[in-house]
Structures are given as structure tokens and as C-alpha cells.
XYZ file of C-alpha atoms in Angstrom:
258
model
C -8.263 -15.536 -7.779
C -6.507 -15.327 -4.422
C -2.945 -14.061 -4.372
C -0.115 -16.576 -3.969
C 1.947 -14.974 -1.249
C 5.178 -16.098 0.357
C 5.011 -13.186 2.800
C 2.461 -10.462 3.569
C 1.823 -7.713 1.044
C 0.704 -4.223 2.067
C -1.497 -2.352 -0.369
C -1.407 1.305 0.524
C -2.643 4.658 -0.716
C -1.714 8.203 0.198
C -3.595 11.467 0.093
C -1.151 14.363 0.171
C -0.667 18.119 0.053
C 0.586 17.841 -3.550
C 2.751 15.818 -5.912
C 6.265 17.058 -5.128
C 8.075 14.170 -3.423
C 10.670 16.436 -1.810
C 8.290 19.086 -0.498
C 4.795 17.676 -0.077
C 3.441 15.736 2.885
C 0.948 12.976 3.644
C -2.500 13.945 4.976
C -4.028 10.454 4.952
C -2.594 6.958 4.665
C -4.474 3.688 4.383
C -2.795 0.289 4.517
C -4.440 -3.027 3.709
C -2.181 -5.867 4.852
C -2.903 -9.243 3.253
C -1.314 -12.364 4.745
C -0.371 -15.574 2.896
C -3.290 -17.382 4.572
C -5.726 -14.804 3.154
C -6.309 -12.909 6.390
C -6.458 -9.129 6.081
C -6.089 -6.164 8.375
C -6.796 -2.562 7.451
C -5.567 0.672 8.999
C -6.305 4.269 8.062
C -4.840 7.407 9.598
C -5.446 11.089 9.009
C -2.152 12.947 9.314
C -1.346 16.520 10.260
C 1.071 17.604 7.494
C 2.261 20.587 9.523
C 1.593 22.848 6.569
C -1.347 24.276 4.659
C -3.204 22.004 2.258
C -3.805 24.000 -0.963
C -7.422 24.635 -1.911
C -7.000 22.954 -5.295
C -5.794 19.778 -3.561
C -8.638 19.870 -1.018
C -11.013 19.976 -3.987
C -9.647 16.583 -5.091
C -9.553 14.538 -1.870
C -11.783 16.636 0.419
C -9.385 16.619 3.379
C -9.356 20.123 4.833
C -6.827 21.837 7.077
C -9.410 21.860 9.877
C -9.948 18.102 9.527
C -6.284 17.274 10.190
C -5.431 20.094 12.613
C -5.660 17.847 15.688
C -4.426 14.630 14.069
C -0.974 13.131 14.762
C 1.970 14.126 12.578
C 3.612 11.520 10.373
C 6.606 11.436 12.694
C 4.288 10.434 15.549
C 2.850 7.615 13.409
C 6.069 6.574 11.679
C 7.123 3.749 13.993
C 3.649 2.191 13.933
C 3.494 2.408 10.120
C 7.004 1.026 9.737
C 6.244 -1.905 12.034
C 3.168 -2.690 9.924
C 4.940 -2.745 6.547
C 8.373 -4.038 7.639
C 9.193 -7.369 6.001
C 6.258 -7.090 3.591
C 5.977 -6.621 -0.140
C 4.162 -3.479 -1.284
C 1.261 -2.910 -3.654
C -0.517 0.180 -4.857
C -1.907 2.185 -7.740
C 0.789 4.380 -9.330
C 2.759 3.439 -6.228
C 6.143 2.933 -7.878
C 6.195 6.484 -9.217
C 4.558 8.365 -6.348
C 3.288 6.609 -3.212
C 6.417 4.569 -2.434
C 8.871 7.459 -3.053
C 6.813 9.801 -0.877
C 6.266 7.236 1.889
C 9.983 6.470 2.049
C 10.733 10.188 2.060
C 8.411 10.686 5.042
C 9.989 7.736 6.875
C 13.460 9.161 6.312
C 12.301 12.548 7.624
C 11.116 10.686 10.725
C 14.594 9.134 11.106
C 13.455 5.650 10.055
C 15.790 4.085 7.503
C 13.390 1.994 5.406
C 15.082 -0.341 2.926
C 13.584 -1.829 -0.258
C 16.358 -4.360 -0.953
C 14.274 -7.460 -0.196
C 10.900 -5.929 -1.035
C 9.053 -6.244 -4.333
C 6.539 -3.602 -5.353
C 3.494 -4.445 -7.464
C 2.064 -1.421 -9.258
C -1.499 -2.274 -10.254
C -1.740 0.872 -12.400
C 1.129 -0.258 -14.610
C -0.475 -3.679 -15.135
C -3.727 -1.932 -15.968
C -2.110 0.557 -18.346
C -0.220 -2.199 -20.131
C -3.467 -4.066 -20.563
C -6.304 -1.539 -20.805
C -5.124 2.104 -20.437
C -7.643 3.399 -17.877
C -7.981 5.116 -14.439
C -8.587 3.390 -11.072
C -12.352 4.047 -11.155
C -12.517 2.673 -14.698
C -10.323 -0.263 -13.665
C -12.679 -1.082 -10.819
C -15.666 -0.909 -13.169
C -13.901 -2.853 -15.916
C -12.467 -5.670 -13.796
C -14.871 -5.873 -10.868
C -18.093 -4.645 -12.489
C -18.723 -2.181 -9.669
C -18.754 1.577 -9.199
C -15.966 2.885 -6.979
C -17.724 4.662 -4.123
C -15.534 7.141 -2.282
C -12.867 7.509 -4.967
C -9.886 9.586 -3.759
C -10.539 8.309 -0.260
C -7.469 6.337 0.758
C -9.371 3.453 2.378
C -11.723 2.965 -0.588
C -8.813 3.162 -3.033
C -6.726 0.523 -1.240
C -9.605 -1.959 -1.102
C -10.384 -1.295 -4.779
C -6.717 -1.765 -5.729
C -6.612 -5.126 -3.950
C -9.804 -6.293 -5.673
C -8.597 -5.101 -9.088
C -5.344 -7.053 -8.807
C -7.208 -10.259 -7.959
C -9.547 -9.691 -10.907
C -6.599 -8.999 -13.221
C -5.182 -12.405 -12.291
C -8.534 -13.990 -13.114
C -8.799 -12.197 -16.460
C -5.285 -12.566 -17.878
C -3.964 -16.112 -17.971
C -0.476 -14.869 -18.859
C -0.175 -13.006 -15.554
C 1.616 -15.147 -12.981
C 0.233 -15.246 -9.452
C 3.626 -14.459 -7.976
C 4.534 -11.160 -6.316
C 8.076 -11.014 -7.741
C 6.786 -11.679 -11.283
C 4.016 -9.095 -10.897
C 6.504 -6.569 -9.504
C 8.748 -7.064 -12.535
C 5.783 -6.831 -14.906
C 4.391 -3.716 -13.229
C 7.709 -1.885 -13.160
C 8.746 0.606 -15.771
C 12.346 1.678 -16.109
C 14.398 0.451 -13.152
C 15.716 3.190 -10.889
C 18.303 3.104 -8.128
C 16.340 5.735 -6.233
C 12.562 6.078 -6.142
C 12.177 9.499 -7.714
C 13.911 8.549 -10.957
C 17.035 10.696 -10.809
C 19.392 7.680 -10.860
C 18.646 4.711 -13.112
C 20.485 1.608 -14.294
C 22.013 0.970 -17.700
C 21.820 -2.400 -19.475
C 24.786 -3.680 -17.475
C 23.221 -2.720 -14.136
C 25.467 0.293 -13.531
C 23.981 3.468 -12.036
C 23.594 6.397 -14.415
C 22.117 9.855 -13.954
C 18.749 10.217 -15.679
C 18.533 14.020 -15.611
C 20.530 17.177 -16.258
C 23.853 17.711 -17.983
C 25.141 14.266 -16.963
C 22.092 12.349 -18.161
C 23.168 8.867 -19.246
C 26.585 9.217 -17.628
C 27.797 6.711 -15.027
C 27.359 8.102 -11.527
C 30.693 6.782 -10.263
C 32.566 8.414 -13.130
C 30.777 11.755 -12.713
C 31.525 11.809 -8.984
C 35.168 11.119 -9.720
C 35.503 13.686 -12.516
C 33.268 16.351 -10.936
C 33.394 15.900 -7.114
C 31.504 19.159 -6.610
C 28.431 17.645 -8.254
C 27.893 15.429 -5.195
C 27.860 18.443 -2.890
C 25.501 20.321 -5.184
C 22.941 17.492 -5.110
C 23.265 17.081 -1.345
C 22.545 20.773 -0.808
C 19.849 21.097 -3.484
C 16.141 20.232 -3.274
C 16.426 16.519 -4.129
C 14.588 13.751 -2.256
C 16.352 12.394 0.814
C 16.393 8.878 -0.603
C 18.111 10.085 -3.787
C 20.781 11.701 -1.625
C 21.097 8.489 0.395
C 21.599 6.390 -2.760
C 24.159 8.852 -4.115
C 26.068 8.747 -0.817
C 26.096 4.933 -0.904
C 27.526 4.963 -4.437
C 30.217 7.418 -3.418
C 31.165 5.358 -0.359
C 31.220 2.175 -2.438
C 33.584 3.806 -4.904
C 35.807 4.986 -2.058
C 35.856 1.538 -0.423
C 36.768 -0.070 -3.763
C 39.741 2.286 -4.047
C 40.901 1.491 -0.518
C 40.552 -2.280 -0.840
């Protein structure tokens, strides 16, 4: 089943130096852009992370320090990547919890202010886990009847993710071929930031989802404990989390002044 698209969707996959959104860096990125008319374009870049890739991570994706030593840094690629995904919806495998937060973090480090306000994100892993509880290789075998050659290679993974989503739509009649619907279905708990430090309560108000103020409204905490804002800004939190917190603080201040 072909996807019903109102605008392009970019399936993407990252290989990285690790899994810490604040500290780790991208070493490979692949983007498969699918247009509403069915046309596709694919781009893959090796990236110099400007730091050592740990041996245990190299053992997973096979990208060595020597392989990326002479490749461009993410900052050098950032404008090109942003131009490719700007105005598009996003799709990936475990992308809502890892790939999107890390990609946005890298863009912010490169001084590109990427916004998700009008973007929906379809996480194929969440659809799969809600339906079958398996890994990407098993998903590819289960839905497409094929072995995933080159697993943990970003280009192979993006193509497989795209094929799996189309096969999921063929298999499950209750899945709607609509990117907004699939984004809602593939989302877990809704967060104001990407890393999951600030979530929404049932009324749509931001609450902290960690630490001593877990479950407390962000606006109220910032008013009662103004030093907490400074602590987060100076601590090792993702840049996007800090950006969201700043926006909430400014909104509160503007409401007081108006």
C-alpha cells in the first residue's frame, strides 16, 4: 500500500557514538525522502563526530574512527540536512525516543533552530511493538518476507523502515493511511521536549517528568523555585529541553505583563 501523503515525509536513521542525547554525536545519517506523488530521493552521509567512537559501539555499526576522520562534521552538513527535511513529516524506527531528539540536538548545536510544531512523526517501531513486539530485522522478515541485509547500516535501515510501514498498512485494516493518524498511533506519552524531561498532563499543561518535581506543573515550579531554572540551564540537559523550558518561562512572564 502506498502512503497517502499531503506533504513529503523523510524517513531517517542515525548511527552514533552512543545513546546519550546530550553528549553523543552522529557518525552516519541516511534520509529517504518520499513525495506525495511517490517519488523518492535518498541521501547518506558519514559524519566526523569530532570525538572518539567507543570500541563497543564500533562493534555494533562497524563505523570506525579512521572511516570518518576525513568526513565533514555535522555542522558542515547541517544546512543541507535542514533544507532536505524542512517542511516535511518525519518517520523512523525508535525515532521519537532517540533519532529525532538527537538530530534536533545536533541541529541546535549547529545554530539551526529546527521546529516540530507543524511536523508529525511516525515511529514505525511503536506501531510494530503495539502489534507484534519485535526488532527491525524481525519486522522486515515478518512484514516483508525478506532478510534485512546490512542491518545497522543507516541506508539499509531507512529503506527497510519505509517498506515495513507500507506493509503494516497492507496488513492491518484498522491502521489509517494518514500521517497525522499514524503519528498519533505511534506516539507514546506526549512530551513537550524530545528527551522526555517535560511532559503534558491530561489538561495539556507542562509538567516535569523527572526528579523531585516529577508531576508538578513547570510554570508553578519556576515561580516557586526560580533557581531550578538556572540549575537546569547549567546542568547536562539537552539543548532542546532547555529551549522548551525557556519558552515556558517567557510565556509565564509575558502573561504576567499583559
